[in-house]
Amino acid sequence: MIASLTGTVAHVGLDRAVVDVGGVGYLVHATPTTLATLRVGETAGVATSMVVREDSMTLYGFGDPDERDVFEVVQTVSGVGPRLALAMLAVHTPDALRRAVAGEDLAALTRVPGIGRKGAQRIVLELGDRLGPPSGALTGSGAAAEPAANAGDHSERVVEALAGLGWPAKQADDAVAKVLADAGTDAIAADEVATTLRAALRLLGGHRG
């Protein structure tokens, strides 16, 4: 099994990246928040989980081992496969998921595309305390970070990432505009992409039909 990769980022897409390790390009599926930290041509390290099936071997990448561990644990719930597990980590940090499960917060869990109320109840029931206690390192509260000093507006990257997760472009654009308005800014800096994306996902999840 491949537990991690360190190499040069050769490509970054909406839901995947290619990491070149010693001349071999590894295709890694990842959340938009993880992909937002990768830059083509730069060296990067990602924790990975390999999902092996009869007709495929797929690598999933994460910003740290904790995300990978949560990804693997949530898949023990019946009906939760790797794509849904990845979507859970796109919307919530590992600690936010721990709090949602421990507090039986079904509203938070149903913000994830693909999880309804019954699915959320099953996740709470089957996971119990298996995710462990929150580390407290991240709040996962959903507000965009304070504007950083580095210039440039990366709003389009967030909109594209939301579209890649299945949200209509207009709805994604409106959600990003709302997050920016709530934060009192009109631009997203490069180091705010991941935080803004999580806030937009929570907003979209809270307004699903």
Rosetta silent file (secondary structure, phi, psi, omega in degrees, C-alpha in Angstrom):
SEQUENCE: MIASLTGTVAHVGLDRAVVDVGGVGYLVHATPTTLATLRVGETAGVATSMVVREDSMTLYGFGDPDERDVFEVVQTVSGVGPRLALAMLAVHTPDALRRAVAGEDLAALTRVPGIGRKGAQRIVLELGDRLGPPSGALTGSGAAAEPAANAGDHSERVVEALAGLGWPAKQADDAVAKVLADAGTDAIAADEVATTLRAALRLLGGHRG
SCORE:     score description
SCORE:     0.000 S_00000001
   1 L     0.000  147.113  179.186    0.000    0.000    0.000 S_00000001
   2 L   -99.782  112.654 -174.821    1.115    3.558   -0.707 S_00000001
   3 L   -93.993  -19.591  178.920    0.778    5.639    2.466 S_00000001
   4 E  -163.315  159.255  176.399    2.310    8.887    1.224 S_00000001
   5 E  -134.290  139.688  172.407    3.872   10.590   -1.773 S_00000001
   6 E  -133.423  120.893 -178.291    6.513   13.297   -1.975 S_00000001
   7 E  -173.931 -166.270 -178.610    7.412   14.686   -5.349 S_00000001
   8 E   -90.276  131.371  178.754    6.910   17.442   -7.902 S_00000001
   9 E   -73.173  116.709 -178.237    3.354   18.503   -8.673 S_00000001
  10 E   -94.899  -26.914 -177.348    2.913   17.947  -12.417 S_00000001
  11 E  -159.302  144.046  173.795   -0.785   18.789  -12.730 S_00000001
  12 E  -131.216  121.258  177.504   -3.672   20.071  -10.607 S_00000001
  13 L  -111.251 -166.859 -178.325   -7.282   19.602  -11.735 S_00000001
  14 L   -70.580  -33.190 -176.925  -10.665   20.178  -10.151 S_00000001
  15 L  -133.617   10.186 -177.309  -10.706   16.866   -8.279 S_00000001
  16 E  -156.991  162.910  175.817   -7.272   15.349   -8.829 S_00000001
  17 E  -141.027  160.720  174.033   -3.568   16.023   -9.129 S_00000001
  18 E  -116.518  124.070  178.875   -0.545   14.268  -10.606 S_00000001
  19 E  -111.644  120.960 -179.240    2.536   14.016   -8.415 S_00000001
  20 E   -87.270  115.753  179.089    5.784   13.048  -10.154 S_00000001
  21 E  -119.374  106.129  179.123    7.896   10.818   -7.927 S_00000001
  22 L    60.430   35.551  178.733   11.167    9.749   -9.505 S_00000001
  23 L    88.678   -2.718  177.264    9.796   10.045  -13.024 S_00000001
  24 E  -108.081  124.728 -179.664    6.538    8.209  -12.249 S_00000001
  25 E   -91.003  118.196  179.582    3.369   10.291  -12.249 S_00000001
  26 E   -98.952  123.536  176.349    0.862    9.248   -9.586 S_00000001
  27 E   -82.835  123.121 -175.772   -2.759   10.297  -10.124 S_00000001
  28 E  -125.005  121.962  173.616   -4.220   11.327   -6.773 S_00000001
  29 E   -83.105  139.393 -176.070   -7.872   12.187   -6.135 S_00000001
  30 E  -153.637  167.131  176.338   -8.281   14.817   -3.426 S_00000001
  31 L   -74.304  156.911  175.921  -10.607   17.395   -1.925 S_00000001
  32 H   -57.443  -32.710 -179.863  -10.567   20.927   -3.340 S_00000001
  33 H   -67.155  -37.985  176.337   -9.069   22.137   -0.075 S_00000001
  34 H   -70.016  -43.682 -179.301   -6.095   19.794   -0.443 S_00000001
  35 H   -62.632  -30.450 -179.434   -5.709   20.613   -4.120 S_00000001
  36 L   -65.722  -18.811 -179.939   -5.711   24.328   -3.291 S_00000001
  37 L   -89.154   -8.495 -176.102   -2.412   23.847   -1.431 S_00000001
  38 L   -95.041  140.696  178.336   -0.647   22.288   -4.443 S_00000001
  39 L  -127.553  128.986  179.890    1.266   24.307   -7.020 S_00000001
  40 L   -59.282  132.397  179.045    2.447   22.937  -10.364 S_00000001
  41 L    91.909  -11.850  179.526    6.230   22.681  -10.463 S_00000001
  42 L  -100.144  156.246  177.515    6.648   22.763   -6.699 S_00000001
  43 E   -80.510  135.970 -179.463    7.557   19.883   -4.385 S_00000001
  44 E  -144.368  154.660  174.969    4.706   18.633   -2.223 S_00000001
  45 E  -122.287  135.844  177.894    3.930   15.798    0.137 S_00000001
  46 E  -133.109  139.750  170.604    0.521   14.200    0.549 S_00000001
  47 E   -76.083  143.063 -175.153   -0.729   11.440    2.808 S_00000001
  48 E  -132.659  156.041  173.356   -2.461    8.819    0.690 S_00000001
  49 E  -131.789  129.953 -179.804   -4.936    5.969    0.903 S_00000001
  50 E  -101.690  125.959  177.328   -5.149    3.338   -1.814 S_00000001
  51 E  -104.513  116.373 -175.659   -8.541    1.828   -2.608 S_00000001
  52 E  -106.578  125.875  175.013   -8.141   -1.504   -4.414 S_00000001
  53 E  -127.703  174.367 -176.234  -10.985   -3.050   -6.351 S_00000001
  54 L   -56.918  -37.226 -174.670  -11.213   -5.840   -8.886 S_00000001
  55 L  -112.480    8.271 -177.878  -10.865   -3.499  -11.835 S_00000001
  56 E  -161.733  157.532  169.746   -8.959   -0.546  -10.381 S_00000001
  57 E  -130.009  117.605 -173.811   -6.440    0.824   -7.897 S_00000001
  58 E  -121.342  132.876  177.342   -7.185    4.417   -6.897 S_00000001
  59 E   -99.052  135.300  174.390   -5.090    6.772   -4.788 S_00000001
  60 E  -117.627  135.424 -175.336   -6.705    9.446   -2.617 S_00000001
  61 E  -114.696  151.754 -175.065   -4.576   12.258   -1.224 S_00000001
  62 E  -141.825  156.422 -179.221   -4.831   14.376    1.922 S_00000001
  63 L   -68.342  -25.396  178.782   -3.146   17.320    3.527 S_00000001
  64 L  -156.250  165.161 -178.045   -2.150   15.291    6.585 S_00000001
  65 H   -61.070  -28.433 -179.671   -2.377   11.747    8.015 S_00000001
  66 H   -64.021  -43.385  176.673   -5.324   12.689   10.239 S_00000001
  67 H   -60.110  -42.911  179.384   -7.488   13.434    7.202 S_00000001
  68 H   -62.111  -43.092 -178.793   -6.442   10.133    5.664 S_00000001
  69 H   -63.745  -41.822  178.059   -7.292    8.216    8.831 S_00000001
  70 H   -64.844  -41.650  177.081  -10.742    9.808    9.054 S_00000001
  71 H   -54.508  -43.624 -178.056  -11.301    9.050    5.358 S_00000001
  72 H   -73.248  -37.802 -178.222  -10.600    5.377    5.989 S_00000001
  73 H   -68.672  -43.271 -176.036  -12.680    5.106    9.164 S_00000001
  74 H   -66.043  -21.290  178.293  -15.836    6.702    7.738 S_00000001
  75 L   -73.812   -8.447  175.435  -15.806    4.159    4.913 S_00000001
  76 L   -76.074  -11.957  177.033  -16.565    1.430    7.437 S_00000001
  77 L   -76.426  134.145 -179.905  -20.108    2.837    7.573 S_00000001
  78 L   -60.777  131.625  179.945  -22.455    0.927    5.299 S_00000001
  79 L    89.557   -4.319  178.972  -23.188    2.903    2.151 S_00000001
  80 L  -104.896  111.123  177.173  -20.169    5.195    2.489 S_00000001
  81 L  -102.094 -176.160 -176.504  -17.622    4.718   -0.274 S_00000001
  82 H   -61.847  -36.893 -179.041  -14.453    6.658   -1.049 S_00000001
  83 H   -67.157  -41.650  178.115  -16.181    9.387   -3.060 S_00000001
  84 H   -69.192  -38.309  177.370  -18.683   10.156   -0.313 S_00000001
  85 H   -61.848  -38.943  178.071  -15.935    9.986    2.314 S_00000001
  86 H   -66.613  -39.012  178.146  -13.947   12.497    0.259 S_00000001
  87 H   -63.133  -36.944  178.312  -17.002   14.753    0.001 S_00000001
  88 H   -60.847  -39.346 -179.560  -17.340   14.665    3.793 S_00000001
  89 H   -81.300  -14.279  173.217  -13.791   15.956    4.124 S_00000001
  90 H   -74.512  -34.385 -177.631  -14.404   18.583    1.462 S_00000001
  91 H   -88.447  -39.127 -174.549  -17.176   20.083    3.585 S_00000001
  92 L  -124.289  146.504  169.847  -15.831   19.433    7.097 S_00000001
  93 L   -72.064  163.689  176.213  -12.421   19.248    8.729 S_00000001
  94 H   -53.891  -42.748 -179.386  -11.653   16.011   10.601 S_00000001
  95 H   -67.917  -35.583  178.079  -12.391   17.706   13.936 S_00000001
  96 H   -65.496  -37.238  175.928  -15.670   19.135   12.646 S_00000001
  97 H   -65.918  -41.364  178.055  -16.709   15.628   11.630 S_00000001
  98 H   -59.834  -43.580 -179.626  -15.743   14.308   15.056 S_00000001
  99 H   -67.626  -38.513  179.938  -17.874   16.959   16.729 S_00000001
 100 H   -63.724  -43.079 -179.762  -20.792   16.327   14.390 S_00000001
 101 H   -69.484  -46.774 -177.957  -20.749   12.583   15.080 S_00000001
 102 H   -63.839  -36.303 -178.257  -20.173   12.930   18.823 S_00000001
 103 L   -92.553    6.123 -178.297  -22.895   15.563   19.130 S_00000001
 104 L    51.088   43.927 -178.319  -25.268   13.716   16.782 S_00000001
 105 L   -85.343   85.276 -176.899  -25.421   16.885   14.686 S_00000001
 106 H   -66.630  -32.208  179.328  -27.439   15.569   11.748 S_00000001
 107 H   -61.118  -41.514  179.227  -27.787   19.045   10.231 S_00000001
 108 H   -65.824  -41.617 -178.399  -24.017   19.324    9.874 S_00000001
 109 H   -68.369  -35.754 -178.776  -23.721   15.879    8.307 S_00000001
 110 L   -76.791   -4.121  172.332  -26.519   16.492    5.801 S_00000001
 111 L   -71.794  -15.355  178.780  -24.656   19.530    4.482 S_00000001
 112 L   -79.037  124.665  177.046  -22.475   17.018    2.638 S_00000001
 113 L   -55.769  127.350  179.347  -23.793   16.396   -0.894 S_00000001
 114 L   102.132   -8.127  178.732  -25.077   12.823   -1.011 S_00000001
 115 L  -112.371  117.474  174.952  -25.942   12.479    2.683 S_00000001
 116 L   -97.058 -174.650 -176.863  -29.597   12.636    3.692 S_00000001
 117 H   -63.180  -43.213  179.598  -31.079   12.471    7.166 S_00000001
 118 H   -64.554  -39.591  177.503  -31.213    8.665    7.250 S_00000001
 119 H   -63.702  -39.888  178.301  -27.628    8.455    6.049 S_00000001
 120 H   -63.685  -41.592  178.161  -26.552   10.924    8.731 S_00000001
 121 H   -62.383  -39.619  179.389  -28.313    8.856   11.400 S_00000001
 122 H   -66.292  -39.532  178.603  -26.540    5.729   10.161 S_00000001
 123 H   -61.712  -45.982  179.411  -23.174    7.484   10.254 S_00000001
 124 H   -61.600  -44.220 -176.948  -23.724    8.590   13.857 S_00000001
 125 H   -66.896  -46.007 -173.658  -24.909    5.131   14.891 S_00000001
 126 H   -80.759  -28.924 -179.457  -22.186    3.108   13.193 S_00000001
 127 H   -81.555  -39.881 -178.748  -19.226    5.393   13.894 S_00000001
 128 L    55.201 -124.116 -179.507  -19.933    6.072   17.563 S_00000001
 129 L  -104.269   20.480 -174.353  -16.645    7.165   19.122 S_00000001
 130 L   -71.160  -18.195  176.788  -14.410    5.489   16.531 S_00000001
 131 L   -80.718  -13.006 -179.027  -13.183    8.814   15.149 S_00000001
 132 L    81.099  175.804 -178.526  -11.768    9.733   18.550 S_00000001
 133 L   -78.757  154.395  175.971  -12.012   13.121   20.286 S_00000001
 134 L   -62.152  144.124  179.560  -11.421   16.412   18.446 S_00000001
 135 L   -77.223  -23.727 -178.218   -7.851   17.633   18.618 S_00000001
 136 L    84.106   -0.683 -177.789   -9.011   21.228   19.045 S_00000001
 137 L   -73.919  -29.725 -179.066   -6.495   22.389   16.483 S_00000001
 138 L  -126.398  143.110 -179.146   -9.185   23.444   14.026 S_00000001
 139 L   -88.392  -33.393 -177.095  -12.561   24.946   14.742 S_00000001
 140 L    59.126   28.167 -173.051  -14.260   24.122   11.459 S_00000001
 141 L   -79.071  -19.823  169.989  -16.680   26.904   12.336 S_00000001
 142 L   104.647   -3.319  178.504  -17.126   28.071    8.780 S_00000001
 143 L   -86.288  146.839  177.138  -16.105   31.717    8.667 S_00000001
 144 L   -69.268  150.436 -178.240  -13.680   32.887    6.026 S_00000001
 145 L   -70.849  163.859  175.332  -10.257   33.841    7.325 S_00000001
 146 L   -62.385  141.908 -178.983   -9.118   37.423    7.716 S_00000001
 147 L   -56.809  133.746  179.815   -7.905   38.800    4.383 S_00000001
 148 L   -87.923  166.779 -175.113   -4.212   38.114    3.907 S_00000001
 149 L   -76.403  -25.581 -175.720   -1.697   40.623    2.658 S_00000001
 150 L   -67.949  138.985 -172.355   -0.780   38.777   -0.537 S_00000001
 151 L   -79.203  166.973  174.675   -2.428   40.250   -3.607 S_00000001
 152 L   108.863  142.650  178.033   -4.687   38.592   -6.146 S_00000001
 153 L  -109.344  120.691 -176.889   -8.241   37.370   -6.291 S_00000001
 154 L  -110.527   27.772 -179.867   -8.682   33.591   -6.413 S_00000001
 155 H   -58.943  -38.460 -177.086  -12.488   33.562   -6.363 S_00000001
 156 H   -62.161  -34.759  178.214  -12.602   31.772   -9.701 S_00000001
 157 H   -63.411  -39.332 -179.990  -10.640   28.841   -8.265 S_00000001
 158 H   -69.153  -42.765  178.917  -13.242   28.409   -5.530 S_00000001
 159 H   -61.826  -43.592  179.479  -16.138   28.625   -7.997 S_00000001
 160 H   -63.204  -39.364  179.277  -14.458   26.043  -10.267 S_00000001
 161 H   -65.158  -40.682  177.662  -13.878   23.724   -7.319 S_00000001
 162 H   -64.827  -40.859  177.782  -17.546   23.956   -6.301 S_00000001
 163 H   -63.019  -37.027  178.231  -18.610   23.251   -9.878 S_00000001
 164 H   -65.919  -23.043  177.001  -16.325   20.233   -9.864 S_00000001
 165 L   -87.656   -1.187  174.400  -18.228   18.958   -6.826 S_00000001
 166 L   107.774   -0.110  179.418  -21.484   19.182   -8.782 S_00000001
 167 L   -81.906  140.831  176.067  -22.910   22.583   -7.846 S_00000001
 168 L   -58.240  144.509 -175.391  -24.340   24.722  -10.715 S_00000001
 169 H   -57.477  -41.633 -179.308  -21.944   27.518  -11.700 S_00000001
 170 H   -64.999  -41.626  179.637  -24.449   30.281  -10.875 S_00000001
 171 H   -66.076  -40.304  178.199  -25.187   28.800   -7.453 S_00000001
 172 H   -64.024  -44.022 -179.576  -21.477   28.396   -6.763 S_00000001
 173 H   -62.663  -42.344  179.048  -20.767   31.964   -7.827 S_00000001
 174 H   -64.035  -39.012 -179.784  -23.555   33.304   -5.605 S_00000001
 175 H   -65.247  -42.936  179.363  -22.261   31.311   -2.614 S_00000001
 176 H   -64.544  -40.847  178.164  -18.723   32.664   -3.029 S_00000001
 177 H   -61.302  -39.444  179.201  -20.098   36.213   -3.345 S_00000001
 178 H   -66.146  -42.413  178.978  -22.056   35.731   -0.109 S_00000001
 179 H   -62.099  -43.267  178.958  -18.991   34.440    1.740 S_00000001
 180 H   -62.604  -42.717  179.741  -16.964   37.428    0.523 S_00000001
 181 H   -63.050  -42.966  179.528  -19.714   39.834    1.569 S_00000001
 182 H   -63.594  -31.718 -179.176  -19.946   38.265    5.045 S_00000001
 183 H   -85.375   -6.126  178.391  -16.166   38.578    5.386 S_00000001
 184 L    71.129   34.126  179.583  -16.261   42.225    4.315 S_00000001
 185 L  -140.004  167.281  179.562  -13.908   41.776    1.374 S_00000001
 186 L  -122.567   13.383 -179.216  -14.113   41.569   -2.402 S_00000001
 187 L  -149.570  154.603  177.904  -11.161   39.282   -3.107 S_00000001
 188 L  -115.432  123.645  176.478   -9.720   35.944   -2.020 S_00000001
 189 L   -79.357  163.281 -175.589   -5.976   35.609   -1.441 S_00000001
 190 H   -57.988  -38.444 -177.209   -4.154   32.408   -2.374 S_00000001
 191 H   -84.079    5.099  177.265   -3.878   31.222    1.225 S_00000001
 192 H  -107.142   -0.485 -175.515   -7.622   31.787    1.801 S_00000001
 193 H   -59.165  -49.764 -176.266   -8.871   29.465   -0.968 S_00000001
 194 H   -63.193  -43.624 -179.031   -9.335   26.392    1.250 S_00000001
 195 H   -65.529  -42.995  179.400  -11.074   28.317    4.050 S_00000001
 196 H   -64.396  -39.278  179.608  -13.375   30.127    1.638 S_00000001
 197 H   -61.939  -44.631  178.661  -14.230   26.874   -0.108 S_00000001
 198 H   -61.645  -41.947 -179.799  -15.291   25.230    3.159 S_00000001
 199 H   -64.069  -40.602  179.451  -17.438   28.248    4.043 S_00000001
 200 H   -66.817  -39.448  178.926  -19.126   28.182    0.619 S_00000001
 201 H   -64.259  -40.900  178.184  -19.774   24.445    0.900 S_00000001
 202 H   -64.549  -40.134  178.799  -21.405   24.881    4.302 S_00000001
 203 H   -64.253  -45.814  179.051  -23.552   27.678    2.900 S_00000001
 204 H   -64.121  -42.044  179.952  -24.618   25.616   -0.113 S_00000001
 205 H   -63.600  -33.050 -179.509  -25.299   22.577    2.032 S_00000001
 206 H   -76.744  -10.401 -178.049  -27.506   24.625    4.335 S_00000001
 207 L  -119.985   21.948  175.722  -29.625   25.791    1.415 S_00000001
 208 L   -73.107  143.890 -179.460  -30.233   22.523   -0.401 S_00000001
 209 L   -33.047    0.000    0.000  -33.861   21.893   -1.370 S_00000001
